[in-house]
Amino acid sequence: MAGRPLVPCLVLAAALAVPAVAAARPFRGTVGPGATISLKRADGSDLRHASPGERRFAIYDQTSLHNFHLFGPGVSKKTGIDFVGSRTWKVTLRVGTYKFRCDVHPKMMRGSFMVS
């Protein structure tokens, strides 16, 4: 009988750990090679919706012809157009629409996601 109070504590600890693990996995932004840009979840699916809070973005800029620009409520982060390499950004997402694009080709290379 002494072990019974331990079970609810373990269930509660696991429930609290799930959001922390999810927040630890970064979103993956990629620009290039060629005229491509994307933003995906850790599982490879397109990012269309996220919850508010601090998140990490792992950005992989694979071309010196384009850049990756993330912007939305309180956020404007970008790689340089000549930059090739990776960056990790900590971003606090707030409710609203976030967009990402290549500043050289903003009408062709773009995307967005909602935070609510």
mmCIF file of C-alpha atoms in Angstrom:
data_model
loop_
_atom_site.group_PDB
_atom_site.id
_atom_site.type_symbol
_atom_site.label_atom_id
_atom_site.label_comp_id
_atom_site.label_asym_id
_atom_site.label_seq_id
_atom_site.Cartn_x
_atom_site.Cartn_y
_atom_site.Cartn_z
ATOM 1 C CA MET A 1 0.000 0.000 0.000
ATOM 2 C CA ALA A 2 2.892 2.383 0.576
ATOM 3 C CA GLY A 3 3.659 2.478 -3.183
ATOM 4 C CA ARG A 4 0.199 3.670 -4.265
ATOM 5 C CA PRO A 5 0.827 7.437 -3.783
ATOM 6 C CA LEU A 6 3.878 7.061 -6.000
ATOM 7 C CA VAL A 7 1.790 6.118 -9.077
ATOM 8 C CA PRO A 8 -0.154 9.423 -9.279
ATOM 9 C CA CYS A 9 3.111 11.323 -8.768
ATOM 10 C CA LEU A 10 4.753 9.448 -11.651
ATOM 11 C CA VAL A 11 1.743 10.070 -13.904
ATOM 12 C CA LEU A 12 1.825 13.782 -13.053
ATOM 13 C CA ALA A 13 5.588 13.985 -13.665
ATOM 14 C CA ALA A 14 5.206 12.304 -17.068
ATOM 15 C CA ALA A 15 2.377 14.664 -18.055
ATOM 16 C CA LEU A 16 4.469 17.691 -17.156
ATOM 17 C CA ALA A 17 7.496 16.340 -19.024
ATOM 18 C CA VAL A 18 5.702 15.893 -22.385
ATOM 19 C CA PRO A 19 5.416 19.639 -23.168
ATOM 20 C CA ALA A 20 9.040 20.167 -22.096
ATOM 21 C CA VAL A 21 10.238 17.435 -24.458
ATOM 22 C CA ALA A 22 8.123 18.830 -27.310
ATOM 23 C CA ALA A 23 9.525 22.321 -26.743
ATOM 24 C CA ALA A 24 13.076 20.928 -26.781
ATOM 25 C CA ARG A 25 12.709 19.600 -30.339
ATOM 26 C CA PRO A 26 13.398 22.473 -32.720
ATOM 27 C CA PHE A 27 11.442 23.391 -35.792
ATOM 28 C CA ARG A 28 13.627 22.930 -38.883
ATOM 29 C CA GLY A 29 13.814 25.735 -41.444
ATOM 30 C CA THR A 30 15.604 25.122 -44.732
ATOM 31 C CA VAL A 31 16.365 27.385 -47.662
ATOM 32 C CA GLY A 32 17.984 25.933 -50.767
ATOM 33 C CA PRO A 33 19.444 24.276 -52.553
ATOM 34 C CA GLY A 34 17.787 25.997 -55.459
ATOM 35 C CA ALA A 35 14.661 28.105 -55.022
ATOM 36 C CA THR A 36 13.134 26.168 -52.107
ATOM 37 C CA ILE A 37 12.173 27.180 -48.590
ATOM 38 C CA SER A 38 10.421 25.153 -45.884
ATOM 39 C CA LEU A 39 9.661 25.034 -42.179
ATOM 40 C CA LYS A 40 8.985 21.620 -40.638
ATOM 41 C CA ARG A 41 8.373 19.943 -37.316
ATOM 42 C CA ALA A 42 10.875 17.451 -35.910
ATOM 43 C CA ASP A 43 8.811 14.599 -37.412
ATOM 44 C CA GLY A 44 9.202 16.076 -40.923
ATOM 45 C CA SER A 45 5.649 17.389 -41.310
ATOM 46 C CA ASP A 46 5.035 20.963 -42.453
ATOM 47 C CA LEU A 47 4.631 23.462 -39.625
ATOM 48 C CA ARG A 48 1.114 24.894 -39.928
ATOM 49 C CA HIS A 49 0.215 25.511 -36.262
ATOM 50 C CA ALA A 50 2.126 25.941 -33.000
ATOM 51 C CA SER A 51 1.300 26.766 -29.408
ATOM 52 C CA PRO A 52 2.552 29.973 -27.790
ATOM 53 C CA GLY A 53 5.802 29.815 -25.855
ATOM 54 C CA GLU A 54 9.550 29.630 -26.289
ATOM 55 C CA ARG A 55 10.659 27.422 -29.181
ATOM 56 C CA ARG A 56 13.922 26.686 -30.947
ATOM 57 C CA PHE A 57 14.309 27.031 -34.687
ATOM 58 C CA ALA A 58 17.185 25.230 -36.402
ATOM 59 C CA ILE A 59 17.792 27.027 -39.692
ATOM 60 C CA TYR A 60 19.798 25.454 -42.519
ATOM 61 C CA ASP A 61 20.731 27.974 -45.216
ATOM 62 C CA GLN A 62 22.166 25.997 -48.117
ATOM 63 C CA THR A 63 22.628 28.738 -50.704
ATOM 64 C CA SER A 64 24.316 32.108 -51.054
ATOM 65 C CA LEU A 65 21.514 33.275 -53.381
ATOM 66 C CA HIS A 66 18.654 33.269 -50.846
ATOM 67 C CA ASN A 67 18.032 33.792 -47.146
ATOM 68 C CA PHE A 68 15.616 32.560 -44.468
ATOM 69 C CA HIS A 69 13.592 35.342 -42.817
ATOM 70 C CA LEU A 70 11.142 34.488 -39.984
ATOM 71 C CA PHE A 71 8.830 37.257 -38.809
ATOM 72 C CA GLY A 72 5.641 37.700 -36.834
ATOM 73 C CA PRO A 73 4.412 39.208 -33.558
ATOM 74 C CA GLY A 74 7.559 40.521 -31.863
ATOM 75 C CA VAL A 75 9.943 38.486 -34.063
ATOM 76 C CA SER A 76 12.186 39.256 -37.027
ATOM 77 C CA LYS A 77 15.108 36.864 -37.469
ATOM 78 C CA LYS A 78 16.985 36.175 -40.674
ATOM 79 C CA THR A 79 20.100 34.769 -42.216
ATOM 80 C CA GLY A 80 22.168 36.892 -44.585
ATOM 81 C CA ILE A 81 21.716 36.470 -48.309
ATOM 82 C CA ASP A 82 25.398 35.569 -48.765
ATOM 83 C CA PHE A 83 25.363 33.325 -45.668
ATOM 84 C CA VAL A 84 25.629 29.543 -46.047
ATOM 85 C CA GLY A 85 25.475 27.453 -42.869
ATOM 86 C CA SER A 86 23.232 26.823 -39.878
ATOM 87 C CA ARG A 87 21.808 28.939 -37.096
ATOM 88 C CA THR A 88 19.702 28.154 -34.040
ATOM 89 C CA TRP A 89 17.264 30.759 -32.797
ATOM 90 C CA LYS A 90 15.275 30.835 -29.554
ATOM 91 C CA VAL A 91 11.977 32.516 -30.327
ATOM 92 C CA THR A 92 9.061 33.275 -28.026
ATOM 93 C CA LEU A 93 5.951 32.650 -30.098
ATOM 94 C CA ARG A 94 2.889 34.748 -29.345
ATOM 95 C CA VAL A 95 -0.643 34.361 -30.682
ATOM 96 C CA GLY A 96 -0.838 35.413 -34.331
ATOM 97 C CA THR A 97 0.475 34.617 -37.791
ATOM 98 C CA TYR A 98 4.158 34.056 -38.463
ATOM 99 C CA LYS A 99 5.644 34.128 -41.924
ATOM 100 C CA PHE A 100 8.910 32.981 -43.410
ATOM 101 C CA ARG A 101 10.362 33.905 -46.758
ATOM 102 C CA CYS A 102 13.398 34.576 -48.859
ATOM 103 C CA ASP A 103 13.829 38.358 -48.985
ATOM 104 C CA VAL A 104 15.240 38.134 -52.534
ATOM 105 C CA HIS A 105 12.159 36.264 -53.840
ATOM 106 C CA PRO A 106 9.363 37.055 -51.325
ATOM 107 C CA LYS A 107 6.458 36.255 -53.661
ATOM 108 C CA MET A 108 7.835 32.896 -54.801
ATOM 109 C CA MET A 109 9.644 31.526 -51.723
ATOM 110 C CA ARG A 110 7.390 31.895 -48.685
ATOM 111 C CA GLY A 111 5.222 30.197 -46.122
ATOM 112 C CA SER A 112 3.362 30.831 -42.866
ATOM 113 C CA PHE A 113 1.993 29.213 -39.724
ATOM 114 C CA MET A 114 -0.474 30.163 -36.985
ATOM 115 C CA VAL A 115 0.107 30.347 -33.243
ATOM 116 C CA SER A 116 -2.953 30.013 -31.019
#
